[in-house]
C-alpha positions as protocol buffer text, in pm:
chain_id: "A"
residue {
  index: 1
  type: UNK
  ca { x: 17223 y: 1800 z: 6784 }
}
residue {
  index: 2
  type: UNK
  ca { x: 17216 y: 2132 z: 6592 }
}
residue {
  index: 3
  type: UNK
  ca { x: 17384 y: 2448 z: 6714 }
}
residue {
  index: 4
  type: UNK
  ca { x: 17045 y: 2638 z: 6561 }
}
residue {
  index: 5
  type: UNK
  ca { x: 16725 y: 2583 z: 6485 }
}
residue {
  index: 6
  type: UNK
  ca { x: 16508 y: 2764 z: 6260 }
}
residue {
  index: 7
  type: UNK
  ca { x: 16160 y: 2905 z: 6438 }
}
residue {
  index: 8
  type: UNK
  ca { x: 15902 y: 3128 z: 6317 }
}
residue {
  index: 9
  type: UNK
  ca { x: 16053 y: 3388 z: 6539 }
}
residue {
  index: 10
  type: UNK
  ca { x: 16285 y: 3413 z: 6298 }
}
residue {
  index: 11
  type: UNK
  ca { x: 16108 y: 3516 z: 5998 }
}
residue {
  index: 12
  type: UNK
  ca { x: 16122 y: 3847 z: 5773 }
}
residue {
  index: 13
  type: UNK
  ca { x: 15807 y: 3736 z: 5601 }
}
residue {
  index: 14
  type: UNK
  ca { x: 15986 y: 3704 z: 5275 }
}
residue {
  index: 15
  type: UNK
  ca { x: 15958 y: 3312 z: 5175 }
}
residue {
  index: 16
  type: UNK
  ca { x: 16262 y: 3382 z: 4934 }
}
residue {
  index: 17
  type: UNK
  ca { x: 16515 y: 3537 z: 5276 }
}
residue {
  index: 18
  type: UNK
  ca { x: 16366 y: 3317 z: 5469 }
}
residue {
  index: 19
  type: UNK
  ca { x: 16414 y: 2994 z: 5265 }
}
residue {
  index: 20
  type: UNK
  ca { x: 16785 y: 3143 z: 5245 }
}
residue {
  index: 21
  type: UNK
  ca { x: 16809 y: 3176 z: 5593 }
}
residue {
  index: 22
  type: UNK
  ca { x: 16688 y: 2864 z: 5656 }
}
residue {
  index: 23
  type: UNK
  ca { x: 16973 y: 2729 z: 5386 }
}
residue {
  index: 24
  type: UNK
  ca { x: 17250 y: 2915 z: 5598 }
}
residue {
  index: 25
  type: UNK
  ca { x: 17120 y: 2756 z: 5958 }
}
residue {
  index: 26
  type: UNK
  ca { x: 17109 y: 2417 z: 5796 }
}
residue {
  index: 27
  type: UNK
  ca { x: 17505 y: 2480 z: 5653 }
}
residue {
  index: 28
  type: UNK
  ca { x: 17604 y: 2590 z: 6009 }
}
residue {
  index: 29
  type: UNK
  ca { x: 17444 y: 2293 z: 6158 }
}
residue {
  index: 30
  type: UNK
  ca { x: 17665 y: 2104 z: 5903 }
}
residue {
  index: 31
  type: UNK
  ca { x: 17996 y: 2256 z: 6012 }
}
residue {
  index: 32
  type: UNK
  ca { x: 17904 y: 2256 z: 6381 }
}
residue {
  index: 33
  type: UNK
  ca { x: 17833 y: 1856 z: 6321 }
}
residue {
  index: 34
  type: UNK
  ca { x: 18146 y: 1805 z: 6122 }
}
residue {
  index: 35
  type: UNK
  ca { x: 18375 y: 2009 z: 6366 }
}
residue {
  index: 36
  type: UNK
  ca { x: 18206 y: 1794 z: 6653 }
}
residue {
  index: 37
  type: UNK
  ca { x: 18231 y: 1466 z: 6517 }
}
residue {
  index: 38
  type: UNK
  ca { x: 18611 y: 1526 z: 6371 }
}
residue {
  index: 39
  type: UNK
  ca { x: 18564 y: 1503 z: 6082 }
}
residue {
  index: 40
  type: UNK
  ca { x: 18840 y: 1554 z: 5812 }
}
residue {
  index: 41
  type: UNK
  ca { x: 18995 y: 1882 z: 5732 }
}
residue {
  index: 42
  type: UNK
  ca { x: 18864 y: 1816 z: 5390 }
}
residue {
  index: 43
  type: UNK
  ca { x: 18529 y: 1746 z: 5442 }
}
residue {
  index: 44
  type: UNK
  ca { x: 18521 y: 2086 z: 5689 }
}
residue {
  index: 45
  type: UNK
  ca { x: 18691 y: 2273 z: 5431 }
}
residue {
  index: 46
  type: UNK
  ca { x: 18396 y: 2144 z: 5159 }
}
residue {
  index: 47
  type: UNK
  ca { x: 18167 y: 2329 z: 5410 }
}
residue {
  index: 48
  type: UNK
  ca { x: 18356 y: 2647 z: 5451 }
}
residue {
  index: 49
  type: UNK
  ca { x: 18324 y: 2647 z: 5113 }
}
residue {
  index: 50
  type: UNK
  ca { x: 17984 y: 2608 z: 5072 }
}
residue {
  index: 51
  type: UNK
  ca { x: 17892 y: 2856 z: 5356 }
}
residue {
  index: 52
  type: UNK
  ca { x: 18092 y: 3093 z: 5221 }
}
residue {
  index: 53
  type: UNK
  ca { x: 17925 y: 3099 z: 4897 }
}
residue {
  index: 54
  type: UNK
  ca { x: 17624 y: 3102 z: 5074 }
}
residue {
  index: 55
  type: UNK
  ca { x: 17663 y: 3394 z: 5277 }
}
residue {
  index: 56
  type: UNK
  ca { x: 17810 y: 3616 z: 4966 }
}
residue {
  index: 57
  type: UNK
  ca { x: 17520 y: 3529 z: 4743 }
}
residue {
  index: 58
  type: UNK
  ca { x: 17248 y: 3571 z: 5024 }
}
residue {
  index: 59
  type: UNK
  ca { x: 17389 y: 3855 z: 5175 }
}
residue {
  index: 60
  type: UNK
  ca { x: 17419 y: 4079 z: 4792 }
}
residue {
  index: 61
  type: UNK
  ca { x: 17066 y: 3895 z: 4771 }
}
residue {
  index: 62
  type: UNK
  ca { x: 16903 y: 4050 z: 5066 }
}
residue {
  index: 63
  type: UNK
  ca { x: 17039 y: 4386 z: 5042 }
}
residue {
  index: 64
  type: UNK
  ca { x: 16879 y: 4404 z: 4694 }
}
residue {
  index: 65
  type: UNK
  ca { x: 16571 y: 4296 z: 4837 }
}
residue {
  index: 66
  type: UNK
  ca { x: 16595 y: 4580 z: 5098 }
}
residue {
  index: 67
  type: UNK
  ca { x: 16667 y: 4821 z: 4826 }
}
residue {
  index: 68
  type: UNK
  ca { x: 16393 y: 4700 z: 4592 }
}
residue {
  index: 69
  type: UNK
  ca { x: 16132 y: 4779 z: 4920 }
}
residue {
  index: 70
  type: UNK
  ca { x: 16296 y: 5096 z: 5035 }
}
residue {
  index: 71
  type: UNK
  ca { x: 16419 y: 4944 z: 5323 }
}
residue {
  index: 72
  type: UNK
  ca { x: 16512 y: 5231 z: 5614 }
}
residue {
  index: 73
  type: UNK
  ca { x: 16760 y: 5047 z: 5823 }
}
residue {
  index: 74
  type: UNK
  ca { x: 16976 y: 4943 z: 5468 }
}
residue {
  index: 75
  type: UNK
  ca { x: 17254 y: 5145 z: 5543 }
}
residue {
  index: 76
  type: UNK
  ca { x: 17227 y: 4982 z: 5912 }
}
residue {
  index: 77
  type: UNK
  ca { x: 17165 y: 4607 z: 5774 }
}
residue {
  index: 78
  type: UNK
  ca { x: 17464 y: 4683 z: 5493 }
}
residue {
  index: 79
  type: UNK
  ca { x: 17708 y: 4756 z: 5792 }
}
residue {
  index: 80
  type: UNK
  ca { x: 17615 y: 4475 z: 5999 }
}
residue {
  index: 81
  type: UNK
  ca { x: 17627 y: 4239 z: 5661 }
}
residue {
  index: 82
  type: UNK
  ca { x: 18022 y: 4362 z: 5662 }
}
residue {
  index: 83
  type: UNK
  ca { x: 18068 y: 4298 z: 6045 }
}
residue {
  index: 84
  type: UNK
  ca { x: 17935 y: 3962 z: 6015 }
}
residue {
  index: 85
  type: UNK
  ca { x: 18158 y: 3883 z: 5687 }
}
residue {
  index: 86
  type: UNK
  ca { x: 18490 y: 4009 z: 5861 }
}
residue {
  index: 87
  type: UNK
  ca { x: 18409 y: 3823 z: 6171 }
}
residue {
  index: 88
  type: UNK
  ca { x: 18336 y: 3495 z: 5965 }
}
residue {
  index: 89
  type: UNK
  ca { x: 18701 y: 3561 z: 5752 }
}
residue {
  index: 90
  type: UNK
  ca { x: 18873 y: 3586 z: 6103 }
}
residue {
  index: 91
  type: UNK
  ca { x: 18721 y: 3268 z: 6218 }
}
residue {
  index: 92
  type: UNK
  ca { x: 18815 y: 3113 z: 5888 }
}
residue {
  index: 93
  type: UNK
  ca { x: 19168 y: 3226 z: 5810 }
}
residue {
  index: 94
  type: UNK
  ca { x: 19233 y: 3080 z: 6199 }
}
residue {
  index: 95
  type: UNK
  ca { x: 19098 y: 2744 z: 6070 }
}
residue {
  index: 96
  type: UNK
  ca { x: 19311 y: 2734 z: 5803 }
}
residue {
  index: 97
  type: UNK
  ca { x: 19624 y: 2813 z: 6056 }
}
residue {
  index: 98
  type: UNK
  ca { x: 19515 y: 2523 z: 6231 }
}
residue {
  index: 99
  type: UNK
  ca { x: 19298 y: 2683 z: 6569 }
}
């Protein structure tokens, strides 16, 4: 069962964000299933990996995109984009210590 699911709600009527966004929901799902079904450290590290790459290329992505449309709330969305990538290192560097 996934953790999210993608619904129109959700859109930012760009097909190219939201195709990306859909990409990072379906990678979370991934973990979430992994981490529930103990899987192997391995196989959970693969996805780390993979969300991780993920996030850094979507994220440098979607600020451009802001930028390119004058985007008011960039300086907003930019701060929230580093929130949301210190939270996720936390969460990670505890995996790899074994929480």
């Amino acid at each position: 069962m996934p953790l999210l699911n993608w619904s129109d709600d959700l859109t930012v009527q760009s097909t190219q964000m939201d195709d990306q966004h859909k990409g990072l929901i379906a990678i979370m799902n991934e973990l979430y299933d992994a981490a529930h079904a103990n899987a192997g450290k391995q196989r959970i590290s693969q996805i780390f990996d993979s969300l991780t790459q993920a996030v850094v290329s979507h994220f440098a992505e979607e600020e451009q995109h802001m930028e390119s449309m004058a985007y008011p709330g960039l300086e907003t969305h930019r701060r929230i984009h580093v929130d949301l990538v210190n939270k996720y290192t936390k969460y990670l560097e505890e995996y790899k210590q074994g929480s």
